[in-house]
Amino acid sequence: WGCETFVVPQIRDTDDMVRQVDEAMRAAGRGNPGDVVVIVAGMPAGIAGNTNTIRVHRLGEGRS
């Protein structure tokens, strides 16, 4: 409940992933600076069924 998927271009590392998710959410009008989001992903990227990363991030901040 309350989850939404955002597909972003291929990334190099988790910091790059957080930046892209932050930009995509704000550009889509789905969040405002200061909102807290949870990002779930698989690292290394591009391998199906490899979800092993969870980050809590405040939109508009450079790092989580």
PDB file of N, CA, C and O in Angstrom:
ATOM      1  N   TRP A   1       0.837  -1.155   0.000  1.00  0.00           N
ATOM      2  CA  TRP A   1       0.000   0.000   0.000  1.00  0.00           C
ATOM      3  C   TRP A   1       0.893   1.231   0.000  1.00  0.00           C
ATOM      4  O   TRP A   1       1.850   1.326   0.778  1.00  0.00           O
ATOM      5  N   GLY A   2       0.592   2.188  -0.867  1.00  0.00           N
ATOM      6  CA  GLY A   2       1.343   3.438  -0.918  1.00  0.00           C
ATOM      7  C   GLY A   2       2.669   3.357  -1.646  1.00  0.00           C
ATOM      8  O   GLY A   2       3.464   4.274  -1.562  1.00  0.00           O
ATOM      9  N   CYS A   3       2.916   2.274  -2.351  1.00  0.00           N
ATOM     10  CA  CYS A   3       4.179   2.129  -3.087  1.00  0.00           C
ATOM     11  C   CYS A   3       3.995   2.543  -4.534  1.00  0.00           C
ATOM     12  O   CYS A   3       2.935   2.368  -5.109  1.00  0.00           O
ATOM     13  N   GLU A   4       5.048   3.086  -5.108  1.00  0.00           N
ATOM     14  CA  GLU A   4       5.026   3.461  -6.514  1.00  0.00           C
ATOM     15  C   GLU A   4       6.386   3.145  -7.107  1.00  0.00           C
ATOM     16  O   GLU A   4       7.413   3.388  -6.479  1.00  0.00           O
ATOM     17  N   THR A   5       6.387   2.588  -8.301  1.00  0.00           N
ATOM     18  CA  THR A   5       7.628   2.205  -8.966  1.00  0.00           C
ATOM     19  C   THR A   5       8.090   3.318  -9.896  1.00  0.00           C
ATOM     20  O   THR A   5       7.293   3.883 -10.641  1.00  0.00           O
ATOM     21  N   PHE A   6       9.378   3.608  -9.847  1.00  0.00           N
ATOM     22  CA  PHE A   6       9.999   4.555 -10.769  1.00  0.00           C
ATOM     23  C   PHE A   6      11.164   3.845 -11.436  1.00  0.00           C
ATOM     24  O   PHE A   6      12.036   3.313 -10.755  1.00  0.00           O
ATOM     25  N   VAL A   7      11.164   3.799 -12.754  1.00  0.00           N
ATOM     26  CA  VAL A   7      12.277   3.218 -13.494  1.00  0.00           C
ATOM     27  C   VAL A   7      13.168   4.370 -13.934  1.00  0.00           C
ATOM     28  O   VAL A   7      12.697   5.333 -14.536  1.00  0.00           O
ATOM     29  N   VAL A   8      14.442   4.276 -13.600  1.00  0.00           N
ATOM     30  CA  VAL A   8      15.400   5.331 -13.950  1.00  0.00           C
ATOM     31  C   VAL A   8      16.530   4.704 -14.758  1.00  0.00           C
ATOM     32  O   VAL A   8      16.700   3.485 -14.769  1.00  0.00           O
ATOM     33  N   PRO A   9      17.314   5.530 -15.461  1.00  0.00           N
ATOM     34  CA  PRO A   9      18.426   4.988 -16.255  1.00  0.00           C
ATOM     35  C   PRO A   9      19.413   4.199 -15.390  1.00  0.00           C
ATOM     36  O   PRO A   9      19.462   4.365 -14.170  1.00  0.00           O
ATOM     37  N   GLN A  10      20.211   3.364 -16.050  1.00  0.00           N
ATOM     38  CA  GLN A  10      21.222   2.551 -15.383  1.00  0.00           C
ATOM     39  C   GLN A  10      22.114   3.428 -14.500  1.00  0.00           C
ATOM     40  O   GLN A  10      22.473   4.543 -14.876  1.00  0.00           O
ATOM     41  N   ILE A  11      22.472   2.915 -13.343  1.00  0.00           N
ATOM     42  CA  ILE A  11      23.278   3.674 -12.389  1.00  0.00           C
ATOM     43  C   ILE A  11      24.616   2.977 -12.127  1.00  0.00           C
ATOM     44  O   ILE A  11      24.776   1.804 -12.429  1.00  0.00           O
ATOM     45  N   ARG A  12      25.547   3.736 -11.523  1.00  0.00           N
ATOM     46  CA  ARG A  12      26.862   3.172 -11.188  1.00  0.00           C
ATOM     47  C   ARG A  12      26.922   2.688  -9.754  1.00  0.00           C
ATOM     48  O   ARG A  12      27.586   1.717  -9.449  1.00  0.00           O
ATOM     49  N   ASP A  13      26.265   3.420  -8.842  1.00  0.00           N
ATOM     50  CA  ASP A  13      26.348   3.079  -7.426  1.00  0.00           C
ATOM     51  C   ASP A  13      25.101   3.570  -6.700  1.00  0.00           C
ATOM     52  O   ASP A  13      24.234   4.201  -7.306  1.00  0.00           O
ATOM     53  N   THR A  14      24.990   3.277  -5.416  1.00  0.00           N
ATOM     54  CA  THR A  14      23.776   3.620  -4.675  1.00  0.00           C
ATOM     55  C   THR A  14      23.585   5.127  -4.533  1.00  0.00           C
ATOM     56  O   THR A  14      22.454   5.594  -4.525  1.00  0.00           O
ATOM     57  N   ASP A  15      24.660   5.892  -4.428  1.00  0.00           N
ATOM     58  CA  ASP A  15      24.512   7.348  -4.345  1.00  0.00           C
ATOM     59  C   ASP A  15      23.900   7.904  -5.630  1.00  0.00           C
ATOM     60  O   ASP A  15      23.044   8.790  -5.593  1.00  0.00           O
ATOM     61  N   ASP A  16      24.336   7.378  -6.768  1.00  0.00           N
ATOM     62  CA  ASP A  16      23.774   7.774  -8.062  1.00  0.00           C
ATOM     63  C   ASP A  16      22.292   7.404  -8.123  1.00  0.00           C
ATOM     64  O   ASP A  16      21.461   8.176  -8.592  1.00  0.00           O
ATOM     65  N   MET A  17      21.948   6.221  -7.608  1.00  0.00           N
ATOM     66  CA  MET A  17      20.558   5.761  -7.588  1.00  0.00           C
ATOM     67  C   MET A  17      19.686   6.719  -6.784  1.00  0.00           C
ATOM     68  O   MET A  17      18.613   7.125  -7.232  1.00  0.00           O
ATOM     69  N   VAL A  18      20.148   7.122  -5.607  1.00  0.00           N
ATOM     70  CA  VAL A  18      19.376   8.019  -4.752  1.00  0.00           C
ATOM     71  C   VAL A  18      19.160   9.357  -5.451  1.00  0.00           C
ATOM     72  O   VAL A  18      18.058   9.899  -5.450  1.00  0.00           O
ATOM     73  N   ARG A  19      20.190   9.893  -6.088  1.00  0.00           N
ATOM     74  CA  ARG A  19      20.051  11.168  -6.815  1.00  0.00           C
ATOM     75  C   ARG A  19      19.011  11.053  -7.918  1.00  0.00           C
ATOM     76  O   ARG A  19      18.172  11.933  -8.088  1.00  0.00           O
ATOM     77  N   GLN A  20      19.045   9.956  -8.675  1.00  0.00           N
ATOM     78  CA  GLN A  20      18.103   9.799  -9.783  1.00  0.00           C
ATOM     79  C   GLN A  20      16.676   9.632  -9.284  1.00  0.00           C
ATOM     80  O   GLN A  20      15.749  10.195  -9.862  1.00  0.00           O
ATOM     81  N   VAL A  21      16.481   8.867  -8.228  1.00  0.00           N
ATOM     82  CA  VAL A  21      15.137   8.699  -7.672  1.00  0.00           C
ATOM     83  C   VAL A  21      14.623  10.033  -7.152  1.00  0.00           C
ATOM     84  O   VAL A  21      13.472  10.412  -7.385  1.00  0.00           O
ATOM     85  N   ASP A  22      15.465  10.767  -6.455  1.00  0.00           N
ATOM     86  CA  ASP A  22      15.095  12.079  -5.917  1.00  0.00           C
ATOM     87  C   ASP A  22      14.624  12.992  -7.047  1.00  0.00           C
ATOM     88  O   ASP A  22      13.536  13.581  -6.986  1.00  0.00           O
ATOM     89  N   GLU A  23      15.426  13.089  -8.107  1.00  0.00           N
ATOM     90  CA  GLU A  23      15.083  13.956  -9.243  1.00  0.00           C
ATOM     91  C   GLU A  23      13.809  13.493  -9.935  1.00  0.00           C
ATOM     92  O   GLU A  23      12.958  14.318 -10.288  1.00  0.00           O
ATOM     93  N   ALA A  24      13.661  12.169 -10.135  1.00  0.00           N
ATOM     94  CA  ALA A  24      12.486  11.638 -10.833  1.00  0.00           C
ATOM     95  C   ALA A  24      11.204  11.897 -10.044  1.00  0.00           C
ATOM     96  O   ALA A  24      10.186  12.295 -10.613  1.00  0.00           O
ATOM     97  N   MET A  25      11.245  11.692  -8.744  1.00  0.00           N
ATOM     98  CA  MET A  25      10.046  11.903  -7.928  1.00  0.00           C
ATOM     99  C   MET A  25       9.631  13.363  -7.903  1.00  0.00           C
ATOM    100  O   MET A  25       8.458  13.690  -8.059  1.00  0.00           O
ATOM    101  N   ARG A  26      10.596  14.251  -7.710  1.00  0.00           N
ATOM    102  CA  ARG A  26      10.261  15.675  -7.665  1.00  0.00           C
ATOM    103  C   ARG A  26       9.804  16.174  -9.030  1.00  0.00           C
ATOM    104  O   ARG A  26       8.869  16.962  -9.117  1.00  0.00           O
ATOM    105  N   ALA A  27      10.428  15.685 -10.127  1.00  0.00           N
ATOM    106  CA  ALA A  27      10.033  16.100 -11.477  1.00  0.00           C
ATOM    107  C   ALA A  27       8.618  15.632 -11.802  1.00  0.00           C
ATOM    108  O   ALA A  27       7.884  16.317 -12.508  1.00  0.00           O
ATOM    109  N   ALA A  28       8.223  14.478 -11.263  1.00  0.00           N
ATOM    110  CA  ALA A  28       6.883  13.935 -11.513  1.00  0.00           C
ATOM    111  C   ALA A  28       5.839  14.539 -10.567  1.00  0.00           C
ATOM    112  O   ALA A  28       4.664  14.209 -10.663  1.00  0.00           O
ATOM    113  N   GLY A  29       6.277  15.408  -9.676  1.00  0.00           N
ATOM    114  CA  GLY A  29       5.350  16.020  -8.725  1.00  0.00           C
ATOM    115  C   GLY A  29       4.877  15.065  -7.640  1.00  0.00           C
ATOM    116  O   GLY A  29       3.837  15.272  -7.040  1.00  0.00           O
ATOM    117  N   ARG A  30       5.649  14.007  -7.370  1.00  0.00           N
ATOM    118  CA  ARG A  30       5.253  12.993  -6.393  1.00  0.00           C
ATOM    119  C   ARG A  30       5.897  13.215  -5.032  1.00  0.00           C
ATOM    120  O   ARG A  30       5.724  12.407  -4.135  1.00  0.00           O
ATOM    121  N   GLY A  31       6.661  14.274  -4.884  1.00  0.00           N
ATOM    122  CA  GLY A  31       7.286  14.564  -3.604  1.00  0.00           C
ATOM    123  C   GLY A  31       7.816  15.978  -3.585  1.00  0.00           C
ATOM    124  O   GLY A  31       8.028  16.595  -4.634  1.00  0.00           O
ATOM    125  N   ASN A  32       8.003  16.489  -2.385  1.00  0.00           N
ATOM    126  CA  ASN A  32       8.529  17.833  -2.192  1.00  0.00           C
ATOM    127  C   ASN A  32       9.797  17.755  -1.354  1.00  0.00           C
ATOM    128  O   ASN A  32       9.971  16.804  -0.581  1.00  0.00           O
ATOM    129  N   PRO A  33      10.675  18.753  -1.473  1.00  0.00           N
ATOM    130  CA  PRO A  33      11.863  18.760  -0.629  1.00  0.00           C
ATOM    131  C   PRO A  33      11.462  18.603   0.845  1.00  0.00           C
ATOM    132  O   PRO A  33      10.522  19.227   1.320  1.00  0.00           O
ATOM    133  N   GLY A  34      12.164  17.706   1.521  1.00  0.00           N
ATOM    134  CA  GLY A  34      11.884  17.438   2.924  1.00  0.00           C
ATOM    135  C   GLY A  34      11.043  16.199   3.160  1.00  0.00           C
ATOM    136  O   GLY A  34      11.039  15.652   4.261  1.00  0.00           O
ATOM    137  N   ASP A  35      10.315  15.717   2.135  1.00  0.00           N
ATOM    138  CA  ASP A  35       9.540  14.477   2.285  1.00  0.00           C
ATOM    139  C   ASP A  35      10.499  13.300   2.459  1.00  0.00           C
ATOM    140  O   ASP A  35      11.557  13.244   1.827  1.00  0.00           O
ATOM    141  N   VAL A  36      10.119  12.346   3.298  1.00  0.00           N
ATOM    142  CA  VAL A  36      10.933  11.147   3.517  1.00  0.00           C
ATOM    143  C   VAL A  36      10.378  10.010   2.672  1.00  0.00           C
ATOM    144  O   VAL A  36       9.176   9.760   2.671  1.00  0.00           O
ATOM    145  N   VAL A  37      11.274   9.331   1.937  1.00  0.00           N
ATOM    146  CA  VAL A  37      10.892   8.205   1.092  1.00  0.00           C
ATOM    147  C   VAL A  37      11.783   7.014   1.415  1.00  0.00           C
ATOM    148  O   VAL A  37      12.871   7.170   1.965  1.00  0.00           O
ATOM    149  N   VAL A  38      11.313   5.827   1.062  1.00  0.00           N
ATOM    150  CA  VAL A  38      12.096   4.603   1.205  1.00  0.00           C
ATOM    151  C   VAL A  38      12.378   4.088  -0.197  1.00  0.00           C
ATOM    152  O   VAL A  38      11.472   3.916  -1.004  1.00  0.00           O
ATOM    153  N   ILE A  39      13.653   3.842  -0.482  1.00  0.00           N
ATOM    154  CA  ILE A  39      14.080   3.360  -1.789  1.00  0.00           C
ATOM    155  C   ILE A  39      14.534   1.913  -1.623  1.00  0.00           C
ATOM    156  O   ILE A  39      15.375   1.606  -0.787  1.00  0.00           O
ATOM    157  N   VAL A  40      13.938   1.027  -2.431  1.00  0.00           N
ATOM    158  CA  VAL A  40      14.278  -0.395  -2.409  1.00  0.00           C
ATOM    159  C   VAL A  40      14.838  -0.751  -3.776  1.00  0.00           C
ATOM    160  O   VAL A  40      14.251  -0.411  -4.796  1.00  0.00           O
ATOM    161  N   ALA A  41      15.982  -1.440  -3.790  1.00  0.00           N
ATOM    162  CA  ALA A  41      16.631  -1.764  -5.062  1.00  0.00           C
ATOM    163  C   ALA A  41      17.481  -3.013  -4.907  1.00  0.00           C
ATOM    164  O   ALA A  41      17.655  -3.524  -3.805  1.00  0.00           O
ATOM    165  N   GLY A  42      17.997  -3.461  -6.026  1.00  0.00           N
ATOM    166  CA  GLY A  42      18.925  -4.577  -6.032  1.00  0.00           C
ATOM    167  C   GLY A  42      20.284  -4.118  -6.504  1.00  0.00           C
ATOM    168  O   GLY A  42      20.389  -3.399  -7.482  1.00  0.00           O
ATOM    169  N   MET A  43      21.309  -4.490  -5.778  1.00  0.00           N
ATOM    170  CA  MET A  43      22.677  -4.145  -6.158  1.00  0.00           C
ATOM    171  C   MET A  43      23.484  -5.429  -6.218  1.00  0.00           C
ATOM    172  O   MET A  43      23.406  -6.215  -5.282  1.00  0.00           O
ATOM    173  N   PRO A  44      24.235  -5.728  -7.269  1.00  0.00           N
ATOM    174  CA  PRO A  44      24.426  -4.839  -8.406  1.00  0.00           C
ATOM    175  C   PRO A  44      23.154  -4.704  -9.238  1.00  0.00           C
ATOM    176  O   PRO A  44      22.344  -5.629  -9.277  1.00  0.00           O
ATOM    177  N   ALA A  45      23.009  -3.548  -9.846  1.00  0.00           N
ATOM    178  CA  ALA A  45      21.810  -3.246 -10.628  1.00  0.00           C
ATOM    179  C   ALA A  45      21.714  -4.140 -11.858  1.00  0.00           C
ATOM    180  O   ALA A  45      22.716  -4.636 -12.369  1.00  0.00           O
ATOM    181  N   GLY A  46      20.480  -4.356 -12.316  1.00  0.00           N
ATOM    182  CA  GLY A  46      20.244  -5.078 -13.548  1.00  0.00           C
ATOM    183  C   GLY A  46      20.085  -6.584 -13.411  1.00  0.00           C
ATOM    184  O   GLY A  46      19.935  -7.273 -14.399  1.00  0.00           O
ATOM    185  N   ILE A  47      20.111  -7.097 -12.182  1.00  0.00           N
ATOM    186  CA  ILE A  47      19.947  -8.537 -11.976  1.00  0.00           C
ATOM    187  C   ILE A  47      18.582  -8.761 -11.333  1.00  0.00           C
ATOM    188  O   ILE A  47      18.344  -8.335 -10.204  1.00  0.00           O
ATOM    189  N   ALA A  48      17.683  -9.411 -12.062  1.00  0.00           N
ATOM    190  CA  ALA A  48      16.327  -9.650 -11.565  1.00  0.00           C
ATOM    191  C   ALA A  48      16.354 -10.502 -10.300  1.00  0.00           C
ATOM    192  O   ALA A  48      17.164 -11.420 -10.169  1.00  0.00           O
ATOM    193  N   GLY A  49      15.479 -10.174  -9.353  1.00  0.00           N
ATOM    194  CA  GLY A  49      15.360 -10.950  -8.120  1.00  0.00           C
ATOM    195  C   GLY A  49      16.481 -10.705  -7.136  1.00  0.00           C
ATOM    196  O   GLY A  49      16.686 -11.490  -6.219  1.00  0.00           O
ATOM    197  N   ASN A  50      17.198  -9.614  -7.295  1.00  0.00           N
ATOM    198  CA  ASN A  50      18.364  -9.341  -6.453  1.00  0.00           C
ATOM    199  C   ASN A  50      18.107  -8.169  -5.496  1.00  0.00           C
ATOM    200  O   ASN A  50      19.021  -7.418  -5.195  1.00  0.00           O
ATOM    201  N   THR A  51      16.899  -8.001  -5.014  1.00  0.00           N
ATOM    202  CA  THR A  51      16.602  -6.897  -4.106  1.00  0.00           C
ATOM    203  C   THR A  51      17.327  -7.127  -2.790  1.00  0.00           C
ATOM    204  O   THR A  51      17.041  -8.070  -2.064  1.00  0.00           O
ATOM    205  N   ASN A  52      18.288  -6.249  -2.505  1.00  0.00           N
ATOM    206  CA  ASN A  52      19.094  -6.404  -1.302  1.00  0.00           C
ATOM    207  C   ASN A  52      19.489  -5.069  -0.666  1.00  0.00           C
ATOM    208  O   ASN A  52      20.366  -5.028   0.185  1.00  0.00           O
ATOM    209  N   THR A  53      18.842  -3.999  -1.113  1.00  0.00           N
ATOM    210  CA  THR A  53      19.200  -2.669  -0.636  1.00  0.00           C
ATOM    211  C   THR A  53      17.946  -1.899  -0.266  1.00  0.00           C
ATOM    212  O   THR A  53      16.979  -1.894  -1.016  1.00  0.00           O
ATOM    213  N   ILE A  54      17.973  -1.242   0.901  1.00  0.00           N
ATOM    214  CA  ILE A  54      16.880  -0.354   1.306  1.00  0.00           C
ATOM    215  C   ILE A  54      17.520   0.898   1.896  1.00  0.00           C
ATOM    216  O   ILE A  54      18.449   0.815   2.687  1.00  0.00           O
ATOM    217  N   ARG A  55      17.043   2.064   1.427  1.00  0.00           N
ATOM    218  CA  ARG A  55      17.570   3.340   1.930  1.00  0.00           C
ATOM    219  C   ARG A  55      16.419   4.266   2.265  1.00  0.00           C
ATOM    220  O   ARG A  55      15.449   4.356   1.527  1.00  0.00           O
ATOM    221  N   VAL A  56      16.545   4.940   3.377  1.00  0.00           N
ATOM    222  CA  VAL A  56      15.592   5.975   3.764  1.00  0.00           C
ATOM    223  C   VAL A  56      16.232   7.299   3.365  1.00  0.00           C
ATOM    224  O   VAL A  56      17.397   7.552   3.681  1.00  0.00           O
ATOM    225  N   HIS A  57      15.472   8.124   2.639  1.00  0.00           N
ATOM    226  CA  HIS A  57      16.038   9.346   2.056  1.00  0.00           C
ATOM    227  C   HIS A  57      15.065  10.504   2.212  1.00  0.00           C
ATOM    228  O   HIS A  57      13.862  10.344   2.052  1.00  0.00           O
ATOM    229  N   ARG A  58      15.591  11.678   2.518  1.00  0.00           N
ATOM    230  CA  ARG A  58      14.793  12.895   2.573  1.00  0.00           C
ATOM    231  C   ARG A  58      15.000  13.633   1.254  1.00  0.00           C
ATOM    232  O   ARG A  58      16.124  13.984   0.909  1.00  0.00           O
ATOM    233  N   LEU A  59      13.902  13.825   0.495  1.00  0.00           N
ATOM    234  CA  LEU A  59      14.001  14.468  -0.821  1.00  0.00           C
ATOM    235  C   LEU A  59      14.649  15.836  -0.713  1.00  0.00           C
ATOM    236  O   LEU A  59      14.384  16.591   0.221  1.00  0.00           O
ATOM    237  N   GLY A  60      15.510  16.125  -1.678  1.00  0.00           N
ATOM    238  CA  GLY A  60      16.166  17.415  -1.730  1.00  0.00           C
ATOM    239  C   GLY A  60      17.491  17.447  -1.009  1.00  0.00           C
ATOM    240  O   GLY A  60      18.198  18.438  -1.063  1.00  0.00           O
ATOM    241  N   GLU A  61      17.882  16.347  -0.365  1.00  0.00           N
ATOM    242  CA  GLU A  61      19.172  16.277   0.307  1.00  0.00           C
ATOM    243  C   GLU A  61      20.124  15.464  -0.552  1.00  0.00           C
ATOM    244  O   GLU A  61      19.720  14.492  -1.184  1.00  0.00           O
ATOM    245  N   GLY A  62      21.378  15.838  -0.567  1.00  0.00           N
ATOM    246  CA  GLY A  62      22.363  15.175  -1.420  1.00  0.00           C
ATOM    247  C   GLY A  62      22.599  13.733  -1.072  1.00  0.00           C
ATOM    248  O   GLY A  62      22.832  12.912  -1.943  1.00  0.00           O
ATOM    249  N   ARG A  63      22.516  13.383   0.193  1.00  0.00           N
ATOM    250  CA  ARG A  63      22.766  12.004   0.617  1.00  0.00           C
ATOM    251  C   ARG A  63      21.711  11.592   1.592  1.00  0.00           C
ATOM    252  O   ARG A  63      21.129  12.402   2.285  1.00  0.00           O
ATOM    253  N   SER A  64      21.470  10.288   1.664  1.00  0.00           N
ATOM    254  CA  SER A  64      20.461   9.788   2.600  1.00  0.00           C
ATOM    255  C   SER A  64      21.063   9.553   3.963  1.00  0.00           C
ATOM    256  O   SER A  64      22.255   9.553   4.148  1.00  0.00           O
TER     257      SER A  64
END
